[in-house]
Amino acid sequence: MALPRLRQAVLASADLEATCRRLEAELAVSAPFHDAGVEHYGLGNAVYALGNTFVEVVSPVREGTAAGRQIDRAGGDCGYMCMFELADEEAVRRRVAAAGVRVVHDEVWPHIVDLHLHPKDVPGAIVALDVTDPVGSWRWGGPAWEGAAFAAAAPEHRGEGLRGLTVAVRDPVAAARRWGELLGVVPDTAGLWLDGGAQRVEFRAAADGVERIVEVHAAVVGRGGEATVAGVRFVRTEI
């Protein structure tokens, strides 16, 4: 494991329960964590551990949410947000400030710093930058993944996990440059390598003009091939 890395992919869905059932069938996941904190944003959610990474579903429970607006723009369920684990809070904040990117959410907890970036400044998705202590912990995954509990006994897994994203944007080259600038990674013309080359974020032209996550690549126990969940194509490598 090397930082930075993609830690969590987030889907926006009008029907939380139906999408959860689909994820459980297609990704061989179960027992999601429901974070009551998202109610503040007018959402319900479910967070599934996929190895030591996570897939989350958020669903509006009231009008006027950012996730609801994204569903409307996309004409249905869609990719919404991605969260990255990084090292060195000061360096992360310096890169964000140097890029002139606005921070719309800034929380500092004992074991994690969570910055959400303004979607008008970062094309393609809502991007969150998280600095963890200890590395590998993940407050948003539930009690077993929080700092002290994780340090005492990290949850076991079999090597499954997120391997990358494809993001539809208006200008793929500019998007790769902006994301690389924020993550501290030198992009190539099509995207970024993360986690020491184990993960790939690619950008493609948005044919319909709607910027969003369109593919998630993942290693999955007992599942291979492709499956569509909440309007997102999951490209699965069976392990």
mmCIF file of C-alpha atoms in Angstrom:
data_model
loop_
_atom_site.group_PDB
_atom_site.id
_atom_site.type_symbol
_atom_site.label_atom_id
_atom_site.label_comp_id
_atom_site.label_asym_id
_atom_site.label_seq_id
_atom_site.Cartn_x
_atom_site.Cartn_y
_atom_site.Cartn_z
ATOM 1 C CA MET A 1 0.000 0.000 0.000
ATOM 2 C CA ALA A 2 1.340 3.408 -0.995
ATOM 3 C CA LEU A 3 -0.137 6.880 -0.656
ATOM 4 C CA PRO A 4 -1.927 8.633 -2.188
ATOM 5 C CA ARG A 5 -4.551 6.043 -2.972
ATOM 6 C CA LEU A 6 -8.225 5.844 -3.821
ATOM 7 C CA ARG A 7 -9.997 4.784 -0.646
ATOM 8 C CA GLN A 8 -13.738 5.194 -1.292
ATOM 9 C CA ALA A 9 -16.046 5.511 -4.309
ATOM 10 C CA VAL A 10 -19.523 6.952 -3.792
ATOM 11 C CA LEU A 11 -22.681 6.327 -5.807
ATOM 12 C CA ALA A 12 -25.789 8.517 -5.719
ATOM 13 C CA SER A 13 -29.060 6.599 -5.940
ATOM 14 C CA ALA A 14 -32.742 7.425 -5.596
ATOM 15 C CA ASP A 15 -33.394 3.989 -4.059
ATOM 16 C CA LEU A 16 -30.910 3.132 -1.320
ATOM 17 C CA GLU A 17 -32.229 -0.332 -0.533
ATOM 18 C CA ALA A 18 -32.387 -1.493 -4.152
ATOM 19 C CA THR A 19 -28.866 -0.278 -4.860
ATOM 20 C CA CYS A 20 -27.568 -1.960 -1.701
ATOM 21 C CA ARG A 21 -29.058 -5.270 -2.787
ATOM 22 C CA ARG A 22 -27.430 -4.897 -6.197
ATOM 23 C CA LEU A 23 -24.022 -4.036 -4.727
ATOM 24 C CA GLU A 24 -24.159 -6.996 -2.377
ATOM 25 C CA ALA A 25 -24.907 -9.337 -5.259
ATOM 26 C CA GLU A 26 -22.335 -7.925 -7.679
ATOM 27 C CA LEU A 27 -19.425 -7.137 -5.326
ATOM 28 C CA ALA A 28 -19.868 -9.910 -2.744
ATOM 29 C CA VAL A 29 -20.094 -7.345 0.083
ATOM 30 C CA SER A 30 -22.336 -7.295 3.129
ATOM 31 C CA ALA A 31 -23.042 -5.679 6.517
ATOM 32 C CA PRO A 32 -22.809 -2.002 5.546
ATOM 33 C CA PHE A 33 -22.096 0.784 8.001
ATOM 34 C CA HIS A 34 -24.798 3.469 8.133
ATOM 35 C CA ASP A 35 -23.368 6.845 9.106
ATOM 36 C CA ALA A 36 -25.968 8.941 10.917
ATOM 37 C CA GLY A 37 -23.863 12.038 10.242
ATOM 38 C CA VAL A 38 -24.983 12.213 6.613
ATOM 39 C CA GLU A 39 -28.526 13.021 7.742
ATOM 40 C CA HIS A 40 -27.269 16.591 8.216
ATOM 41 C CA TYR A 41 -26.883 16.742 4.420
ATOM 42 C CA GLY A 42 -30.332 15.300 3.760
ATOM 43 C CA LEU A 43 -29.017 11.840 2.911
ATOM 44 C CA GLY A 44 -29.227 8.229 3.928
ATOM 45 C CA ASN A 45 -26.223 6.036 3.228
ATOM 46 C CA ALA A 46 -24.590 2.642 3.336
ATOM 47 C CA VAL A 47 -20.816 2.090 3.345
ATOM 48 C CA TYR A 48 -19.458 -1.315 2.309
ATOM 49 C CA ALA A 49 -15.923 -2.491 2.995
ATOM 50 C CA LEU A 50 -14.371 -3.943 -0.154
ATOM 51 C CA GLY A 51 -11.127 -5.266 1.246
ATOM 52 C CA ASN A 52 -9.487 -2.232 2.826
ATOM 53 C CA THR A 53 -11.309 0.174 0.496
ATOM 54 C CA PHE A 54 -14.953 1.200 0.465
ATOM 55 C CA VAL A 55 -17.981 1.667 -1.754
ATOM 56 C CA GLU A 56 -20.709 3.953 -0.459
ATOM 57 C CA VAL A 57 -24.249 4.634 -1.604
ATOM 58 C CA VAL A 58 -25.896 7.931 -0.705
ATOM 59 C CA SER A 59 -29.575 8.599 -1.263
ATOM 60 C CA PRO A 60 -31.525 11.849 -0.787
ATOM 61 C CA VAL A 61 -34.167 11.837 1.928
ATOM 62 C CA ARG A 62 -35.247 15.430 1.336
ATOM 63 C CA GLU A 63 -35.337 17.917 -1.511
ATOM 64 C CA GLY A 64 -32.470 20.202 -2.433
ATOM 65 C CA THR A 65 -29.451 17.982 -1.781
ATOM 66 C CA ALA A 66 -26.263 18.047 -3.849
ATOM 67 C CA ALA A 67 -26.617 14.311 -4.485
ATOM 68 C CA GLY A 68 -30.206 14.797 -5.661
ATOM 69 C CA ARG A 69 -29.113 17.509 -8.080
ATOM 70 C CA GLN A 70 -26.430 15.215 -9.473
ATOM 71 C CA ILE A 71 -29.001 12.463 -10.015
ATOM 72 C CA ASP A 72 -31.192 14.970 -11.859
ATOM 73 C CA ARG A 73 -28.304 16.156 -14.054
ATOM 74 C CA ALA A 74 -27.361 12.599 -14.958
ATOM 75 C CA GLY A 75 -30.949 11.547 -15.603
ATOM 76 C CA GLY A 76 -30.778 8.824 -12.967
ATOM 77 C CA ASP A 77 -28.494 7.080 -10.495
ATOM 78 C CA CYS A 78 -24.825 7.888 -11.069
ATOM 79 C CA GLY A 79 -21.302 8.141 -9.773
ATOM 80 C CA TYR A 80 -20.990 11.031 -7.358
ATOM 81 C CA MET A 81 -17.886 11.299 -5.205
ATOM 82 C CA CYS A 82 -14.457 9.802 -4.585
ATOM 83 C CA MET A 83 -12.281 9.955 -1.491
ATOM 84 C CA PHE A 84 -8.507 9.677 -1.382
ATOM 85 C CA GLU A 85 -6.183 8.784 1.469
ATOM 86 C CA LEU A 86 -3.045 10.916 1.617
ATOM 87 C CA ALA A 87 -0.116 11.667 3.901
ATOM 88 C CA ASP A 88 0.947 15.024 5.379
ATOM 89 C CA GLU A 89 -1.944 17.360 6.163
ATOM 90 C CA GLU A 90 0.168 20.506 5.757
ATOM 91 C CA ALA A 91 1.323 19.495 2.271
ATOM 92 C CA VAL A 92 -2.244 18.665 1.240
ATOM 93 C CA ARG A 93 -3.509 22.044 2.413
ATOM 94 C CA ARG A 94 -0.652 23.836 0.640
ATOM 95 C CA ARG A 95 -1.461 22.120 -2.665
ATOM 96 C CA VAL A 96 -5.147 22.966 -2.374
ATOM 97 C CA ALA A 97 -4.388 26.600 -1.589
ATOM 98 C CA ALA A 98 -1.796 26.898 -4.369
ATOM 99 C CA ALA A 99 -4.328 25.534 -6.872
ATOM 100 C CA GLY A 100 -6.900 28.121 -5.787
ATOM 101 C CA VAL A 101 -9.418 25.383 -5.019
ATOM 102 C CA ARG A 102 -12.162 26.128 -2.525
ATOM 103 C CA VAL A 103 -12.753 23.774 0.415
ATOM 104 C CA VAL A 104 -16.459 23.292 1.081
ATOM 105 C CA HIS A 105 -16.094 20.920 4.042
ATOM 106 C CA ASP A 106 -13.195 20.867 6.508
ATOM 107 C CA GLU A 107 -13.300 18.505 9.493
ATOM 108 C CA VAL A 108 -10.434 17.590 11.789
ATOM 109 C CA TRP A 109 -10.942 14.528 13.984
ATOM 110 C CA PRO A 110 -8.398 12.838 16.275
ATOM 111 C CA HIS A 111 -7.574 10.204 13.631
ATOM 112 C CA ILE A 112 -8.529 11.793 10.309
ATOM 113 C CA VAL A 113 -8.623 15.109 8.480
ATOM 114 C CA ASP A 114 -11.396 15.361 5.879
ATOM 115 C CA LEU A 115 -11.417 18.031 3.150
ATOM 116 C CA HIS A 116 -14.128 18.175 0.480
ATOM 117 C CA LEU A 117 -13.319 20.299 -2.558
ATOM 118 C CA HIS A 118 -15.682 22.554 -4.464
ATOM 119 C CA PRO A 119 -17.002 20.649 -7.523
ATOM 120 C CA LYS A 120 -16.817 23.785 -9.660
ATOM 121 C CA ASP A 121 -13.058 23.898 -9.017
ATOM 122 C CA VAL A 122 -12.367 20.186 -9.548
ATOM 123 C CA PRO A 123 -14.039 18.635 -12.603
ATOM 124 C CA GLY A 124 -15.736 15.256 -12.690
ATOM 125 C CA ALA A 125 -16.818 14.482 -9.137
ATOM 126 C CA ILE A 126 -16.862 15.720 -5.596
ATOM 127 C CA VAL A 127 -13.317 14.984 -4.457
ATOM 128 C CA ALA A 128 -12.407 14.432 -0.804
ATOM 129 C CA LEU A 129 -8.851 14.418 0.512
ATOM 130 C CA ASP A 130 -8.334 12.544 3.781
ATOM 131 C CA VAL A 131 -5.219 12.291 5.929
ATOM 132 C CA THR A 132 -5.360 9.325 8.314
ATOM 133 C CA ASP A 133 -3.624 8.453 11.585
ATOM 134 C CA PRO A 134 -2.800 5.636 11.708
ATOM 135 C CA VAL A 135 -2.416 5.118 7.976
ATOM 136 C CA GLY A 136 -5.002 2.610 6.794
ATOM 137 C CA SER A 137 -7.644 3.561 9.333
ATOM 138 C CA TRP A 138 -10.845 5.035 7.923
ATOM 139 C CA ARG A 139 -13.408 6.673 10.194
ATOM 140 C CA TRP A 140 -16.049 6.654 7.460
ATOM 141 C CA GLY A 141 -15.961 2.833 7.286
ATOM 142 C CA GLY A 142 -17.434 2.324 10.746
ATOM 143 C CA PRO A 143 -16.184 1.577 14.268
ATOM 144 C CA ALA A 144 -13.820 -1.245 13.281
ATOM 145 C CA TRP A 145 -11.925 1.126 11.003
ATOM 146 C CA GLU A 146 -11.560 4.070 13.408
ATOM 147 C CA GLY A 147 -8.092 4.982 14.620
ATOM 148 C CA ALA A 148 -7.716 3.213 17.962
ATOM 149 C CA ALA A 149 -9.784 0.148 17.018
ATOM 150 C CA PHE A 150 -7.933 -0.199 13.711
ATOM 151 C CA ALA A 151 -4.554 0.120 15.388
ATOM 152 C CA ALA A 152 -5.487 -2.649 17.810
ATOM 153 C CA ALA A 153 -6.868 -5.095 15.234
ATOM 154 C CA ALA A 154 -7.097 -4.196 11.546
ATOM 155 C CA PRO A 155 -10.000 -5.976 9.803
ATOM 156 C CA GLU A 156 -8.871 -8.902 7.684
ATOM 157 C CA HIS A 157 -9.532 -9.194 3.946
ATOM 158 C CA ARG A 158 -8.534 -11.354 0.988
ATOM 159 C CA GLY A 159 -6.972 -8.818 -1.354
ATOM 160 C CA GLU A 160 -10.164 -7.435 -2.853
ATOM 161 C CA GLY A 161 -10.523 -3.690 -3.307
ATOM 162 C CA LEU A 162 -10.829 -0.665 -5.546
ATOM 163 C CA ARG A 163 -8.421 -0.577 -8.476
ATOM 164 C CA GLY A 164 -9.491 2.649 -10.111
ATOM 165 C CA LEU A 165 -12.053 4.951 -11.642
ATOM 166 C CA THR A 166 -13.020 6.342 -15.024
ATOM 167 C CA VAL A 167 -14.374 9.880 -14.849
ATOM 168 C CA ALA A 168 -16.282 11.617 -17.648
ATOM 169 C CA VAL A 169 -15.292 15.283 -17.969
ATOM 170 C CA ARG A 170 -15.423 18.058 -20.535
ATOM 171 C CA ASP A 171 -11.626 18.343 -20.833
ATOM 172 C CA PRO A 172 -9.785 15.121 -19.895
ATOM 173 C CA VAL A 173 -6.281 16.593 -20.120
ATOM 174 C CA ALA A 174 -7.146 19.556 -17.907
ATOM 175 C CA ALA A 175 -8.917 17.282 -15.422
ATOM 176 C CA ALA A 176 -5.902 14.956 -15.154
ATOM 177 C CA ARG A 177 -3.695 17.972 -14.548
ATOM 178 C CA ARG A 178 -5.961 19.409 -11.833
ATOM 179 C CA TRP A 179 -6.453 16.116 -9.975
ATOM 180 C CA GLY A 180 -2.722 15.399 -10.164
ATOM 181 C CA GLU A 181 -1.940 18.852 -8.804
ATOM 182 C CA LEU A 182 -4.174 18.233 -5.782
ATOM 183 C CA LEU A 183 -3.040 14.677 -5.117
ATOM 184 C CA GLY A 184 0.646 15.455 -5.585
ATOM 185 C CA VAL A 185 0.962 13.066 -8.530
ATOM 186 C CA VAL A 186 2.365 13.782 -11.982
ATOM 187 C CA PRO A 187 -0.362 12.861 -14.511
ATOM 188 C CA ASP A 188 -0.011 11.500 -17.997
ATOM 189 C CA THR A 189 -2.337 12.699 -20.746
ATOM 190 C CA ALA A 190 -5.122 10.265 -19.797
ATOM 191 C CA GLY A 191 -4.964 10.074 -16.032
ATOM 192 C CA LEU A 192 -3.081 9.218 -12.859
ATOM 193 C CA TRP A 193 -1.408 6.219 -11.289
ATOM 194 C CA LEU A 194 -1.962 5.879 -7.540
ATOM 195 C CA ASP A 195 -1.028 3.439 -4.766
ATOM 196 C CA GLY A 196 2.382 2.761 -6.272
ATOM 197 C CA GLY A 197 0.832 1.825 -9.618
ATOM 198 C CA ALA A 198 -1.863 -0.482 -8.207
ATOM 199 C CA GLN A 199 -4.692 1.978 -8.948
ATOM 200 C CA ARG A 200 -5.538 4.057 -12.007
ATOM 201 C CA VAL A 201 -7.818 7.093 -12.389
ATOM 202 C CA GLU A 202 -8.602 7.837 -16.025
ATOM 203 C CA PHE A 203 -10.527 10.656 -17.676
ATOM 204 C CA ARG A 204 -12.626 10.534 -20.824
ATOM 205 C CA ALA A 205 -14.737 13.053 -22.686
ATOM 206 C CA ALA A 206 -18.295 13.328 -21.366
ATOM 207 C CA ALA A 207 -20.345 12.563 -24.463
ATOM 208 C CA ASP A 208 -23.545 13.906 -22.904
ATOM 209 C CA GLY A 209 -21.868 16.853 -21.189
ATOM 210 C CA VAL A 210 -22.576 15.525 -17.679
ATOM 211 C CA GLU A 211 -19.416 15.164 -15.611
ATOM 212 C CA ARG A 212 -19.452 12.134 -13.312
ATOM 213 C CA ILE A 213 -17.783 8.856 -12.374
ATOM 214 C CA VAL A 214 -18.788 6.347 -15.058
ATOM 215 C CA GLU A 215 -16.669 3.295 -14.190
ATOM 216 C CA VAL A 216 -15.261 1.708 -11.066
ATOM 217 C CA HIS A 217 -12.544 -0.941 -11.377
ATOM 218 C CA ALA A 218 -12.283 -3.430 -8.535
ATOM 219 C CA ALA A 219 -10.866 -6.783 -7.540
ATOM 220 C CA VAL A 220 -13.735 -8.887 -6.200
ATOM 221 C CA VAL A 221 -13.790 -12.286 -4.535
ATOM 222 C CA GLY A 222 -15.637 -14.737 -6.791
ATOM 223 C CA ARG A 223 -16.884 -12.149 -9.294
ATOM 224 C CA GLY A 224 -15.454 -11.243 -12.687
ATOM 225 C CA GLY A 225 -16.615 -9.369 -15.770
ATOM 226 C CA GLU A 226 -18.749 -6.251 -15.835
ATOM 227 C CA ALA A 227 -21.882 -5.229 -13.970
ATOM 228 C CA THR A 228 -23.820 -1.975 -13.828
ATOM 229 C CA VAL A 229 -24.885 -0.628 -10.440
ATOM 230 C CA ALA A 230 -26.530 2.787 -9.954
ATOM 231 C CA GLY A 231 -25.654 3.821 -13.482
ATOM 232 C CA VAL A 232 -21.946 3.029 -12.991
ATOM 233 C CA ARG A 233 -20.125 0.249 -14.827
ATOM 234 C CA PHE A 234 -18.148 -1.946 -12.431
ATOM 235 C CA VAL A 235 -15.243 -3.681 -14.132
ATOM 236 C CA ARG A 236 -14.379 -6.621 -11.887
ATOM 237 C CA THR A 237 -11.192 -8.680 -11.680
ATOM 238 C CA GLU A 238 -11.964 -11.972 -9.985
ATOM 239 C CA ILE A 239 -9.731 -13.108 -7.154
#
